[in-house]
Short mmCIF file of C-alpha atoms in Angstrom, two decimals:
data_model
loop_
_atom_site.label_atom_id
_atom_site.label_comp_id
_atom_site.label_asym_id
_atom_site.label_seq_id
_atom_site.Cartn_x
_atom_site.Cartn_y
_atom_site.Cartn_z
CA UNK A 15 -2.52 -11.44 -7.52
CA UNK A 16 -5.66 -9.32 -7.83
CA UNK A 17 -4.25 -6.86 -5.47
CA UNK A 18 -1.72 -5.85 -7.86
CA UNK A 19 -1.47 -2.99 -10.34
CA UNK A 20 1.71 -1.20 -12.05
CA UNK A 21 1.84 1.23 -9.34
CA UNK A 22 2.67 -1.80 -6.36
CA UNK A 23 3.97 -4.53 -8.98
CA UNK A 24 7.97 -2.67 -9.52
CA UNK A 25 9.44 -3.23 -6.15
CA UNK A 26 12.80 -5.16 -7.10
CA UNK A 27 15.08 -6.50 -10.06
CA UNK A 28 13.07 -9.46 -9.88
CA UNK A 29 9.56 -7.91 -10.65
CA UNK A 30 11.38 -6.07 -13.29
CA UNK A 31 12.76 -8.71 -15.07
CA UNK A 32 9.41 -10.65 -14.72
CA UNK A 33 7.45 -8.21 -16.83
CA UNK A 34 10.58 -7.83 -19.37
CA UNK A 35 10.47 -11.63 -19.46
CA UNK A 36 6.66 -11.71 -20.31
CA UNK A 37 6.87 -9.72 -23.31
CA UNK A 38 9.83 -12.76 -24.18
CA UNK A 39 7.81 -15.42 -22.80
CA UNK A 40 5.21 -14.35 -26.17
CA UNK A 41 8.14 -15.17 -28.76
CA UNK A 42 7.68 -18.70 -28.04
CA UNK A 43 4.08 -18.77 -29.36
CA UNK A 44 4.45 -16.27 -31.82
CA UNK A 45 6.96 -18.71 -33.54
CA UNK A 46 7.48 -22.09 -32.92
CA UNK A 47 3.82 -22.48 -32.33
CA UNK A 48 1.95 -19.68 -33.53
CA UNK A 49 0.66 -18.40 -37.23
CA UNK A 50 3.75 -16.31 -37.96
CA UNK A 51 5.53 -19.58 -38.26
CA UNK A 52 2.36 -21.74 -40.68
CA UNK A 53 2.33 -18.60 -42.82
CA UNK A 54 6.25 -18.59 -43.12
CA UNK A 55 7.21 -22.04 -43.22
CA UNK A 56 3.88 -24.07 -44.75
CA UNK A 57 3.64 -21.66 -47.62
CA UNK A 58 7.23 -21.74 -48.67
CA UNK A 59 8.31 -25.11 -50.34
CA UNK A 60 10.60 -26.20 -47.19
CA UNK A 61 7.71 -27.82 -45.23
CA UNK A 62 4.27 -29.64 -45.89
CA UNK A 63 1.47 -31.10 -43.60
CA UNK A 64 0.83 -34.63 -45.03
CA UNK A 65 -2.24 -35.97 -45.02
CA UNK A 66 -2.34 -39.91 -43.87
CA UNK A 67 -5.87 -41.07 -44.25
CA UNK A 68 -7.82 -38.92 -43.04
CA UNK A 69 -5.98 -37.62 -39.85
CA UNK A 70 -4.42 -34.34 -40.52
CA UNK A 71 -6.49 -32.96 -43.38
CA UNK A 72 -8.37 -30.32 -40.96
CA UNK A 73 -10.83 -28.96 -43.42
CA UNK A 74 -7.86 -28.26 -46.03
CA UNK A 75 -6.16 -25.65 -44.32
CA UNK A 76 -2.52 -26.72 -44.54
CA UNK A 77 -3.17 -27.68 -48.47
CA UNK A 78 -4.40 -23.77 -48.67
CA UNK A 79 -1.30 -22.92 -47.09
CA UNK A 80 0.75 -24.93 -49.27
CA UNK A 81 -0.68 -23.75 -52.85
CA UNK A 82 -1.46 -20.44 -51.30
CA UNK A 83 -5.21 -20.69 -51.89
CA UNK A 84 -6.15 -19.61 -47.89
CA UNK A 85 -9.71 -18.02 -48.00
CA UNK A 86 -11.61 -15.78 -45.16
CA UNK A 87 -11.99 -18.90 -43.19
CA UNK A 88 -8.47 -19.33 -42.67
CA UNK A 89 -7.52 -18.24 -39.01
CA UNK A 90 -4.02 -18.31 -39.15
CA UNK A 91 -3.81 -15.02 -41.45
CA UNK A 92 -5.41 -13.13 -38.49
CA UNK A 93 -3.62 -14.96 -35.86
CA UNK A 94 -0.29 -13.60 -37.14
CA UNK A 95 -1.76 -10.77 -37.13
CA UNK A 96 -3.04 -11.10 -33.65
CA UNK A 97 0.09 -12.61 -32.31
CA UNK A 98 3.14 -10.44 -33.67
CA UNK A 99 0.88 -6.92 -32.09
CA UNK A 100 0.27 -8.81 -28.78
CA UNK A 101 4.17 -8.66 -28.77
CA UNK A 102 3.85 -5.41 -29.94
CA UNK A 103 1.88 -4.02 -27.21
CA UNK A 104 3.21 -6.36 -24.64
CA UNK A 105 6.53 -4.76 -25.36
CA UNK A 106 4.87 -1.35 -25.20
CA UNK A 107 2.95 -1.78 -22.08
CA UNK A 108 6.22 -2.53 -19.83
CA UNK A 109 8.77 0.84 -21.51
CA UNK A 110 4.86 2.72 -20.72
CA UNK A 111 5.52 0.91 -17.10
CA UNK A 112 9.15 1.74 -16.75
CA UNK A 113 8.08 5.63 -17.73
CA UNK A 114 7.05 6.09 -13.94
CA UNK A 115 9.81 3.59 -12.37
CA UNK A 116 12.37 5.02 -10.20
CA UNK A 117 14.64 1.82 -10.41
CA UNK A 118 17.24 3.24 -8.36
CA UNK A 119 14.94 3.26 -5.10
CA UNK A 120 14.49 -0.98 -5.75
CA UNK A 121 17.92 -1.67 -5.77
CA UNK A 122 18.06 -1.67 -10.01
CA UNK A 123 21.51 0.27 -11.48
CA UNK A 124 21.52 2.78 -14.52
CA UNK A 125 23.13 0.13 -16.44
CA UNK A 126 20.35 -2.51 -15.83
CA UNK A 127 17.75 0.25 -16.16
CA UNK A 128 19.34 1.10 -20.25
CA UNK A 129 19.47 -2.42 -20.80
CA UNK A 130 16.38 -3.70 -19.68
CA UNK A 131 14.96 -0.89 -22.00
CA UNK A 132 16.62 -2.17 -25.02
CA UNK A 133 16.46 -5.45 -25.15
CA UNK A 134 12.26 -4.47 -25.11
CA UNK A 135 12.90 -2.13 -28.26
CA UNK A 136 14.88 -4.45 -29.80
CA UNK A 137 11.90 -7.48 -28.98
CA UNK A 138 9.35 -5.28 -30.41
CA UNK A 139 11.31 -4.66 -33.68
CA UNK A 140 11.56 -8.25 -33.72
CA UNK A 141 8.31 -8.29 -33.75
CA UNK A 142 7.11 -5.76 -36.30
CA UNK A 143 9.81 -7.65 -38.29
CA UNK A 144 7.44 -10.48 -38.78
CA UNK A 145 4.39 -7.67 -39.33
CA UNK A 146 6.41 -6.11 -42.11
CA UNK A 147 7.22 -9.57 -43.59
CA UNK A 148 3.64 -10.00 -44.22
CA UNK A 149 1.49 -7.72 -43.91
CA UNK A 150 3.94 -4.66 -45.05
CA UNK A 151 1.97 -1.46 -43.70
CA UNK A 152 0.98 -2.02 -40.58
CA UNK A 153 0.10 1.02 -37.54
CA UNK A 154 2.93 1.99 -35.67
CA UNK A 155 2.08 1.84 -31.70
CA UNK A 156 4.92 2.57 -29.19
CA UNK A 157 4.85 3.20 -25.36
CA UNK A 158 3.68 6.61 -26.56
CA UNK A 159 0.96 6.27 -27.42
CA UNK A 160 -2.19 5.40 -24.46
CA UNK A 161 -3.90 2.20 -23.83
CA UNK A 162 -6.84 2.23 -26.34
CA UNK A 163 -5.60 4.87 -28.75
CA UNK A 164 -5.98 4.23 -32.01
CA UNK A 165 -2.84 4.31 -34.24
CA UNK A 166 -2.80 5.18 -38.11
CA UNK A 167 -1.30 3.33 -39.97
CA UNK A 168 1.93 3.16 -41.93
CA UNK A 169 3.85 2.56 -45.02
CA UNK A 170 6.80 -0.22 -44.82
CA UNK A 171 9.20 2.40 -45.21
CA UNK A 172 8.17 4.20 -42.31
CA UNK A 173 8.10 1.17 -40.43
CA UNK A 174 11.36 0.10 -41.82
CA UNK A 175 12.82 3.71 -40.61
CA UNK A 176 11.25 3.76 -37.28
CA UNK A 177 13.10 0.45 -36.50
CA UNK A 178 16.14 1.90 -37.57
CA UNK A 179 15.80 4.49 -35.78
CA UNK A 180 14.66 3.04 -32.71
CA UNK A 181 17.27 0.29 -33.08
CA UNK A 182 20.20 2.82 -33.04
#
């Protein structure tokens, strides 16, 4: 595996859906077991974290959740964060990939090639969703911009427009 980079790694469908899967494979943490979904669900009314005894109290940080008292200390408030721009850039990082991809020479059609590129743009506006939800302006990074650039950020509108645009 150390012997390979994004020039060698595209050389059928298969290694092409692999790295379109990856960017997937992050949903899974993101939500069901990530931050997005204690910062959603635990400080709504619809959920709690009972304590019984004391197993489960952790230093109070589901009760901050709950009554929306969460201090510096409280991790998942940067893990959301953290989590929904890993999408974000793992997203990115494959349509940067697919930039210098000739997919008909490994076997992938025109058809495959569009559709393999929107179901990433529509991931990563799944995943700014949750940034927008709540954080609200947030930098915009796309497959445009490089590797360590830094991106400025921007308004909720002009996130909320870019997806729409990018979307359609």
């Amino acid at each position: 595996y150390s012997q390979l980079a994004k020039n060698n790694y595209y050389v059928d469908q298969q290694s092409v859906e692999a790295a379109v899967l990856r960017a997937h494979e992050h949903g899974d943490n993101v939500c069901w077991r990530g931050s997005i979904f204690l910062l959603e669900e635990l400080t709504a009314d619809q959920f709690v974290w009972t304590q019984k005894g004391r197993h489960g109290y952790d230093d109070g940080q589901w009760d901050r959740l709950h009554r929306h008292t969460w201090n510096y200390i409280q991790g998942d408030v940067n893990g959301a964060w953290q989590g929904a721009f890993q999408g974000v850039s793992q997203c990115n990082v494959v349509l940067r990939d697919f930039n210098n991809v000739d997919f008909r020479s490994i076997g992938v059609s025109e058809e495959l090639e569009k559709s393999y590129k929107a179901e990433l743009h529509v991931l990563r506006a799944w995943y700014y969703y949750f940034l927008l939800d709540l954080f609200r302006n947030v930098p915009i990074a796309t497959e445009e911009y490089g590797e360590t650039e830094l991106v400025p950020q921007g308004t909720a509108k002009e996130l909320f427009d870019f997806l729409v645009k990018d979307l359609t």
